[in-house]
Amino acid sequence: AGRRAYARGDVSAAVNLLGRAVELLSDTPERLELKLQLAEALRLAGELARAEAVLSESLKEAIARGDRRLKAHALVDGLLLKSLVDPEFETEVLMNAAADTVSVLEGFGDDLGLSKAWRGIAEVHLTKCRWGPTAEALERALTHAERSGDANEVTIALPLLANALFWGPTPAETGLRRVAEIRDQAAGNRSVEASVLCVAGAFEAMRGDFD
């Protein structure tokens, strides 16, 4: 239920339900994976300190379990959060960790983790205003998100990609076609649809259709 709430953009319900699910589960890999989803919902809900605490706990648990896959997940998630909230954060730390994570998780065939890693790489490019490479990395992130079957990860990637397409070198006509596809994928998630519509409007203005 928490995952469905997150997928439809109801982050308040997602935080509540995922938090309750984590409390009910015993110390298992499933619980650890669920904690990572809870942290993402907390971030979107603006509960950044709590999200950071959950990610820190998750990283320690993954290391203690000797779970390289979930360690990579927790590390990249934690660094992604730091890149958004810590003014002293060095983006190359995220770039290096994300690149290492891609190498690790390709061996596991972990599409969800690979999507997160490519989002991390996109975030570094975005911070440096390299919008073309940002969009390319997000396209790769979205491909892995779709392969993973994780609706939450797809939901995260879609508006980021739409935004990167607008700010980058994408021609307006090409951008409008791609944004229309993104909007179709987001059907049912009002938050994502609203964000993508803003980008579509900007592309329309770019080609002179101000109305």
PDB file of C-alpha atoms in Angstrom:
ATOM      1  CA  ALA A   1       0.000   0.000   0.000  1.00  0.00           C
ATOM      2  CA  GLY A   2       2.914   2.331   0.766  1.00  0.00           C
ATOM      3  CA  ARG A   3       4.480   1.634  -2.592  1.00  0.00           C
ATOM      4  CA  ARG A   4       1.197   2.324  -4.374  1.00  0.00           C
ATOM      5  CA  ALA A   5       0.769   5.582  -2.446  1.00  0.00           C
ATOM      6  CA  TYR A   6       4.265   6.643  -3.465  1.00  0.00           C
ATOM      7  CA  ALA A   7       3.639   5.743  -7.115  1.00  0.00           C
ATOM      8  CA  ARG A   8       0.543   7.960  -7.261  1.00  0.00           C
ATOM      9  CA  GLY A   9       2.371  10.889  -5.640  1.00  0.00           C
ATOM     10  CA  ASP A  10       0.789  10.684  -2.168  1.00  0.00           C
ATOM     11  CA  VAL A  11       4.041  11.010  -0.224  1.00  0.00           C
ATOM     12  CA  SER A  12       2.379  11.644   3.135  1.00  0.00           C
ATOM     13  CA  ALA A  13       0.540   8.316   2.946  1.00  0.00           C
ATOM     14  CA  ALA A  14       3.678   6.637   1.600  1.00  0.00           C
ATOM     15  CA  VAL A  15       5.745   7.812   4.580  1.00  0.00           C
ATOM     16  CA  ASN A  16       3.105   6.564   7.003  1.00  0.00           C
ATOM     17  CA  LEU A  17       2.539   3.189   5.356  1.00  0.00           C
ATOM     18  CA  LEU A  18       6.168   2.405   4.483  1.00  0.00           C
ATOM     19  CA  GLY A  19       7.220   3.399   8.002  1.00  0.00           C
ATOM     20  CA  ARG A  20       4.678   0.999   9.500  1.00  0.00           C
ATOM     21  CA  ALA A  21       5.789  -1.780   7.150  1.00  0.00           C
ATOM     22  CA  VAL A  22       9.428  -1.312   8.170  1.00  0.00           C
ATOM     23  CA  GLU A  23       8.445  -1.609  11.833  1.00  0.00           C
ATOM     24  CA  LEU A  24       6.568  -4.852  11.168  1.00  0.00           C
ATOM     25  CA  LEU A  25       9.381  -6.606   9.311  1.00  0.00           C
ATOM     26  CA  SER A  26      12.206  -8.438  11.043  1.00  0.00           C
ATOM     27  CA  ASP A  27      15.885  -7.895  10.224  1.00  0.00           C
ATOM     28  CA  THR A  28      15.847  -9.097   6.605  1.00  0.00           C
ATOM     29  CA  PRO A  29      17.100  -7.833   3.223  1.00  0.00           C
ATOM     30  CA  GLU A  30      13.475  -7.035   2.377  1.00  0.00           C
ATOM     31  CA  ARG A  31      13.252  -4.706   5.378  1.00  0.00           C
ATOM     32  CA  LEU A  32      16.475  -2.984   4.358  1.00  0.00           C
ATOM     33  CA  GLU A  33      15.199  -2.424   0.813  1.00  0.00           C
ATOM     34  CA  LEU A  34      11.964  -1.046   2.221  1.00  0.00           C
ATOM     35  CA  LYS A  35      13.908   1.376   4.432  1.00  0.00           C
ATOM     36  CA  LEU A  36      15.569   2.770   1.307  1.00  0.00           C
ATOM     37  CA  GLN A  37      12.134   3.386  -0.219  1.00  0.00           C
ATOM     38  CA  LEU A  38      10.995   5.008   3.012  1.00  0.00           C
ATOM     39  CA  ALA A  39      13.987   7.355   2.892  1.00  0.00           C
ATOM     40  CA  GLU A  40      13.061   8.432  -0.637  1.00  0.00           C
ATOM     41  CA  ALA A  41       9.484   9.146   0.458  1.00  0.00           C
ATOM     42  CA  LEU A  42      10.782  11.116   3.453  1.00  0.00           C
ATOM     43  CA  ARG A  43      12.971  13.197   1.144  1.00  0.00           C
ATOM     44  CA  LEU A  44      10.030  14.079  -1.055  1.00  0.00           C
ATOM     45  CA  ALA A  45       7.956  14.908   2.017  1.00  0.00           C
ATOM     46  CA  GLY A  46      10.621  17.380   3.120  1.00  0.00           C
ATOM     47  CA  GLU A  47      11.649  15.343   6.182  1.00  0.00           C
ATOM     48  CA  LEU A  48      15.308  15.588   5.221  1.00  0.00           C
ATOM     49  CA  ALA A  49      16.901  14.969   8.627  1.00  0.00           C
ATOM     50  CA  ARG A  50      14.830  11.823   9.117  1.00  0.00           C
ATOM     51  CA  ALA A  51      15.621  10.661   5.573  1.00  0.00           C
ATOM     52  CA  GLU A  52      19.331  11.139   6.225  1.00  0.00           C
ATOM     53  CA  ALA A  53      19.092   9.183   9.480  1.00  0.00           C
ATOM     54  CA  VAL A  54      17.293   6.280   7.792  1.00  0.00           C
ATOM     55  CA  LEU A  55      19.901   6.162   5.009  1.00  0.00           C
ATOM     56  CA  SER A  56      22.772   6.254   7.496  1.00  0.00           C
ATOM     57  CA  GLU A  57      21.227   3.346   9.424  1.00  0.00           C
ATOM     58  CA  SER A  58      20.633   1.450   6.179  1.00  0.00           C
ATOM     59  CA  LEU A  59      24.258   1.828   5.075  1.00  0.00           C
ATOM     60  CA  LYS A  60      25.527   0.521   8.414  1.00  0.00           C
ATOM     61  CA  GLU A  61      23.110  -2.427   8.278  1.00  0.00           C
ATOM     62  CA  ALA A  62      24.144  -3.320   4.724  1.00  0.00           C
ATOM     63  CA  ILE A  63      27.838  -3.225   5.674  1.00  0.00           C
ATOM     64  CA  ALA A  64      27.163  -5.380   8.753  1.00  0.00           C
ATOM     65  CA  ARG A  65      25.294  -7.916   6.602  1.00  0.00           C
ATOM     66  CA  GLY A  66      28.087  -7.949   4.023  1.00  0.00           C
ATOM     67  CA  ASP A  67      25.509  -7.125   1.361  1.00  0.00           C
ATOM     68  CA  ARG A  68      27.432  -5.362  -1.436  1.00  0.00           C
ATOM     69  CA  ARG A  69      24.314  -4.752  -3.475  1.00  0.00           C
ATOM     70  CA  LEU A  70      22.306  -2.966  -0.791  1.00  0.00           C
ATOM     71  CA  LYS A  71      25.432  -1.193   0.440  1.00  0.00           C
ATOM     72  CA  ALA A  72      25.738   0.328  -3.049  1.00  0.00           C
ATOM     73  CA  HIS A  73      22.067   1.349  -2.945  1.00  0.00           C
ATOM     74  CA  ALA A  74      22.341   2.999   0.462  1.00  0.00           C
ATOM     75  CA  LEU A  75      25.613   4.747  -0.378  1.00  0.00           C
ATOM     76  CA  VAL A  76      24.330   6.334  -3.594  1.00  0.00           C
ATOM     77  CA  ASP A  77      20.992   7.279  -2.015  1.00  0.00           C
ATOM     78  CA  GLY A  78      22.795   8.945   0.894  1.00  0.00           C
ATOM     79  CA  LEU A  79      25.135  10.873  -1.384  1.00  0.00           C
ATOM     80  CA  LEU A  80      22.250  11.972  -3.604  1.00  0.00           C
ATOM     81  CA  LEU A  81      20.571  13.439  -0.540  1.00  0.00           C
ATOM     82  CA  LYS A  82      23.788  15.140   0.609  1.00  0.00           C
ATOM     83  CA  SER A  83      24.208  16.704  -2.836  1.00  0.00           C
ATOM     84  CA  LEU A  84      20.858  18.447  -2.343  1.00  0.00           C
ATOM     85  CA  VAL A  85      21.247  19.657   1.240  1.00  0.00           C
ATOM     86  CA  ASP A  86      24.960  20.040   2.059  1.00  0.00           C
ATOM     87  CA  PRO A  87      26.522  23.268   0.664  1.00  0.00           C
ATOM     88  CA  GLU A  88      30.019  21.865   1.278  1.00  0.00           C
ATOM     89  CA  PHE A  89      29.357  18.646  -0.638  1.00  0.00           C
ATOM     90  CA  GLU A  90      31.872  17.773  -3.363  1.00  0.00           C
ATOM     91  CA  THR A  91      29.997  16.444  -6.393  1.00  0.00           C
ATOM     92  CA  GLU A  92      32.950  14.356  -7.542  1.00  0.00           C
ATOM     93  CA  VAL A  93      32.386  12.140  -4.493  1.00  0.00           C
ATOM     94  CA  LEU A  94      28.942  11.316  -5.864  1.00  0.00           C
ATOM     95  CA  MET A  95      30.282  10.860  -9.404  1.00  0.00           C
ATOM     96  CA  ASN A  96      32.946   8.392  -8.263  1.00  0.00           C
ATOM     97  CA  ALA A  97      30.551   6.464  -6.018  1.00  0.00           C
ATOM     98  CA  ALA A  98      27.886   6.291  -8.739  1.00  0.00           C
ATOM     99  CA  ALA A  99      30.408   5.083 -11.332  1.00  0.00           C
ATOM    100  CA  ASP A 100      31.651   2.398  -8.917  1.00  0.00           C
ATOM    101  CA  THR A 101      28.059   1.429  -8.194  1.00  0.00           C
ATOM    102  CA  VAL A 102      27.347   0.950 -11.908  1.00  0.00           C
ATOM    103  CA  SER A 103      30.271  -1.491 -12.070  1.00  0.00           C
ATOM    104  CA  VAL A 104      29.118  -3.391  -8.977  1.00  0.00           C
ATOM    105  CA  LEU A 105      25.435  -3.603  -9.835  1.00  0.00           C
ATOM    106  CA  GLU A 106      25.874  -4.560 -13.478  1.00  0.00           C
ATOM    107  CA  GLY A 107      27.268  -7.821 -12.117  1.00  0.00           C
ATOM    108  CA  PHE A 108      24.084  -8.339 -10.095  1.00  0.00           C
ATOM    109  CA  GLY A 109      21.788  -7.325 -12.960  1.00  0.00           C
ATOM    110  CA  ASP A 110      20.239  -4.866 -10.506  1.00  0.00           C
ATOM    111  CA  ASP A 111      18.274  -2.460 -12.701  1.00  0.00           C
ATOM    112  CA  LEU A 112      16.803  -0.534  -9.772  1.00  0.00           C
ATOM    113  CA  GLY A 113      20.232   0.197  -8.342  1.00  0.00           C
ATOM    114  CA  LEU A 114      21.587   1.053 -11.788  1.00  0.00           C
ATOM    115  CA  SER A 115      18.781   3.556 -12.265  1.00  0.00           C
ATOM    116  CA  LYS A 116      19.741   5.263  -8.998  1.00  0.00           C
ATOM    117  CA  ALA A 117      23.414   5.277  -9.957  1.00  0.00           C
ATOM    118  CA  TRP A 118      22.684   6.919 -13.306  1.00  0.00           C
ATOM    119  CA  ARG A 119      20.504   9.470 -11.498  1.00  0.00           C
ATOM    120  CA  GLY A 120      23.536  10.218  -9.344  1.00  0.00           C
ATOM    121  CA  ILE A 121      25.686  10.760 -12.425  1.00  0.00           C
ATOM    122  CA  ALA A 122      22.947  12.982 -13.886  1.00  0.00           C
ATOM    123  CA  GLU A 123      22.867  15.038 -10.676  1.00  0.00           C
ATOM    124  CA  VAL A 124      26.585  15.786 -10.959  1.00  0.00           C
ATOM    125  CA  HIS A 125      26.207  16.906 -14.579  1.00  0.00           C
ATOM    126  CA  LEU A 126      23.165  18.995 -13.609  1.00  0.00           C
ATOM    127  CA  THR A 127      25.098  20.742 -10.843  1.00  0.00           C
ATOM    128  CA  LYS A 128      27.660  21.779 -13.460  1.00  0.00           C
ATOM    129  CA  CYS A 129      24.877  22.864 -15.889  1.00  0.00           C
ATOM    130  CA  ARG A 130      25.846  20.176 -18.408  1.00  0.00           C
ATOM    131  CA  TRP A 131      22.267  19.618 -19.518  1.00  0.00           C
ATOM    132  CA  GLY A 132      22.970  17.418 -22.544  1.00  0.00           C
ATOM    133  CA  PRO A 133      24.911  14.822 -20.517  1.00  0.00           C
ATOM    134  CA  THR A 134      22.307  15.191 -17.750  1.00  0.00           C
ATOM    135  CA  ALA A 135      19.523  14.171 -20.142  1.00  0.00           C
ATOM    136  CA  GLU A 136      21.615  11.298 -21.529  1.00  0.00           C
ATOM    137  CA  ALA A 137      22.267   9.936 -18.034  1.00  0.00           C
ATOM    138  CA  LEU A 138      18.584  10.280 -17.124  1.00  0.00           C
ATOM    139  CA  GLU A 139      17.533   8.407 -20.267  1.00  0.00           C
ATOM    140  CA  ARG A 140      19.746   5.559 -19.095  1.00  0.00           C
ATOM    141  CA  ALA A 141      18.319   5.843 -15.590  1.00  0.00           C
ATOM    142  CA  LEU A 142      14.773   5.668 -16.974  1.00  0.00           C
ATOM    143  CA  THR A 143      15.605   2.614 -19.103  1.00  0.00           C
ATOM    144  CA  HIS A 144      16.864   0.744 -16.045  1.00  0.00           C
ATOM    145  CA  ALA A 145      13.911   1.975 -13.956  1.00  0.00           C
ATOM    146  CA  GLU A 146      11.487   0.562 -16.521  1.00  0.00           C
ATOM    147  CA  ARG A 147      13.357  -2.742 -16.677  1.00  0.00           C
ATOM    148  CA  SER A 148      13.259  -2.996 -12.892  1.00  0.00           C
ATOM    149  CA  GLY A 149       9.459  -2.734 -12.880  1.00  0.00           C
ATOM    150  CA  ASP A 150       9.712  -0.300  -9.948  1.00  0.00           C
ATOM    151  CA  ALA A 151       7.019   2.326 -10.515  1.00  0.00           C
ATOM    152  CA  ASN A 152       8.527   4.554  -7.826  1.00  0.00           C
ATOM    153  CA  GLU A 153      11.864   4.836  -9.600  1.00  0.00           C
ATOM    154  CA  VAL A 154      10.161   5.532 -12.932  1.00  0.00           C
ATOM    155  CA  THR A 155       8.148   8.268 -11.224  1.00  0.00           C
ATOM    156  CA  ILE A 156      11.352   9.930  -9.975  1.00  0.00           C
ATOM    157  CA  ALA A 157      13.140   9.811 -13.333  1.00  0.00           C
ATOM    158  CA  LEU A 158      10.344  11.156 -15.551  1.00  0.00           C
ATOM    159  CA  PRO A 159      10.124  14.817 -14.404  1.00  0.00           C
ATOM    160  CA  LEU A 160      13.907  15.070 -14.046  1.00  0.00           C
ATOM    161  CA  LEU A 161      14.326  13.966 -17.648  1.00  0.00           C
ATOM    162  CA  ALA A 162      11.661  16.356 -18.936  1.00  0.00           C
ATOM    163  CA  ASN A 163      13.357  19.252 -17.166  1.00  0.00           C
ATOM    164  CA  ALA A 164      16.809  18.321 -18.493  1.00  0.00           C
ATOM    165  CA  LEU A 165      15.493  18.126 -22.054  1.00  0.00           C
ATOM    166  CA  PHE A 166      14.156  21.682 -21.847  1.00  0.00           C
ATOM    167  CA  TRP A 167      17.271  23.283 -20.372  1.00  0.00           C
ATOM    168  CA  GLY A 168      19.623  21.427 -22.695  1.00  0.00           C
ATOM    169  CA  PRO A 169      20.257  21.583 -26.444  1.00  0.00           C
ATOM    170  CA  THR A 170      17.124  19.619 -27.414  1.00  0.00           C
ATOM    171  CA  PRO A 171      15.216  21.304 -30.302  1.00  0.00           C
ATOM    172  CA  ALA A 172      11.673  22.358 -29.353  1.00  0.00           C
ATOM    173  CA  GLU A 173       9.886  19.962 -31.724  1.00  0.00           C
ATOM    174  CA  THR A 174      11.970  17.005 -30.579  1.00  0.00           C
ATOM    175  CA  GLY A 175      11.479  18.016 -26.957  1.00  0.00           C
ATOM    176  CA  LEU A 176       7.718  18.276 -27.313  1.00  0.00           C
ATOM    177  CA  ARG A 177       7.500  14.769 -28.776  1.00  0.00           C
ATOM    178  CA  ARG A 178       9.643  13.288 -26.006  1.00  0.00           C
ATOM    179  CA  VAL A 179       7.810  15.211 -23.287  1.00  0.00           C
ATOM    180  CA  ALA A 180       4.466  13.932 -24.647  1.00  0.00           C
ATOM    181  CA  GLU A 181       5.801  10.372 -24.283  1.00  0.00           C
ATOM    182  CA  ILE A 182       6.969  11.133 -20.762  1.00  0.00           C
ATOM    183  CA  ARG A 183       3.553  12.545 -19.879  1.00  0.00           C
ATOM    184  CA  ASP A 184       1.874   9.370 -21.156  1.00  0.00           C
ATOM    185  CA  GLN A 185       4.164   7.301 -18.931  1.00  0.00           C
ATOM    186  CA  ALA A 186       3.246   9.493 -15.965  1.00  0.00           C
ATOM    187  CA  ALA A 187      -0.504   9.045 -16.434  1.00  0.00           C
ATOM    188  CA  GLY A 188      -2.144   8.806 -13.038  1.00  0.00           C
ATOM    189  CA  ASN A 189       0.555  10.658 -11.122  1.00  0.00           C
ATOM    190  CA  ARG A 190      -0.681  14.228 -10.869  1.00  0.00           C
ATOM    191  CA  SER A 191       2.536  15.631  -9.447  1.00  0.00           C
ATOM    192  CA  VAL A 192       4.604  14.296 -12.333  1.00  0.00           C
ATOM    193  CA  GLU A 193       1.987  15.271 -14.930  1.00  0.00           C
ATOM    194  CA  ALA A 194       1.937  18.844 -13.580  1.00  0.00           C
ATOM    195  CA  SER A 195       5.727  19.086 -13.734  1.00  0.00           C
ATOM    196  CA  VAL A 196       5.844  17.703 -17.273  1.00  0.00           C
ATOM    197  CA  LEU A 197       3.063  20.045 -18.431  1.00  0.00           C
ATOM    198  CA  CYS A 198       5.164  23.011 -17.286  1.00  0.00           C
ATOM    199  CA  VAL A 199       8.015  21.788 -19.498  1.00  0.00           C
ATOM    200  CA  ALA A 200       5.632  21.220 -22.422  1.00  0.00           C
ATOM    201  CA  GLY A 201       4.393  24.799 -22.046  1.00  0.00           C
ATOM    202  CA  ALA A 202       7.957  26.093 -22.070  1.00  0.00           C
ATOM    203  CA  PHE A 203       8.712  24.163 -25.257  1.00  0.00           C
ATOM    204  CA  GLU A 204       5.551  25.583 -26.872  1.00  0.00           C
ATOM    205  CA  ALA A 205       6.735  29.088 -26.003  1.00  0.00           C
ATOM    206  CA  MET A 206      10.175  28.266 -27.386  1.00  0.00           C
ATOM    207  CA  ARG A 207       8.650  27.650 -30.809  1.00  0.00           C
ATOM    208  CA  GLY A 208       6.574  30.841 -30.601  1.00  0.00           C
ATOM    209  CA  ASP A 209       3.178  29.433 -29.572  1.00  0.00           C
ATOM    210  CA  PHE A 210       2.745  31.657 -26.523  1.00  0.00           C
ATOM    211  CA  ASP A 211      -0.990  31.029 -26.123  1.00  0.00           C
TER     212      ASP A 211
END
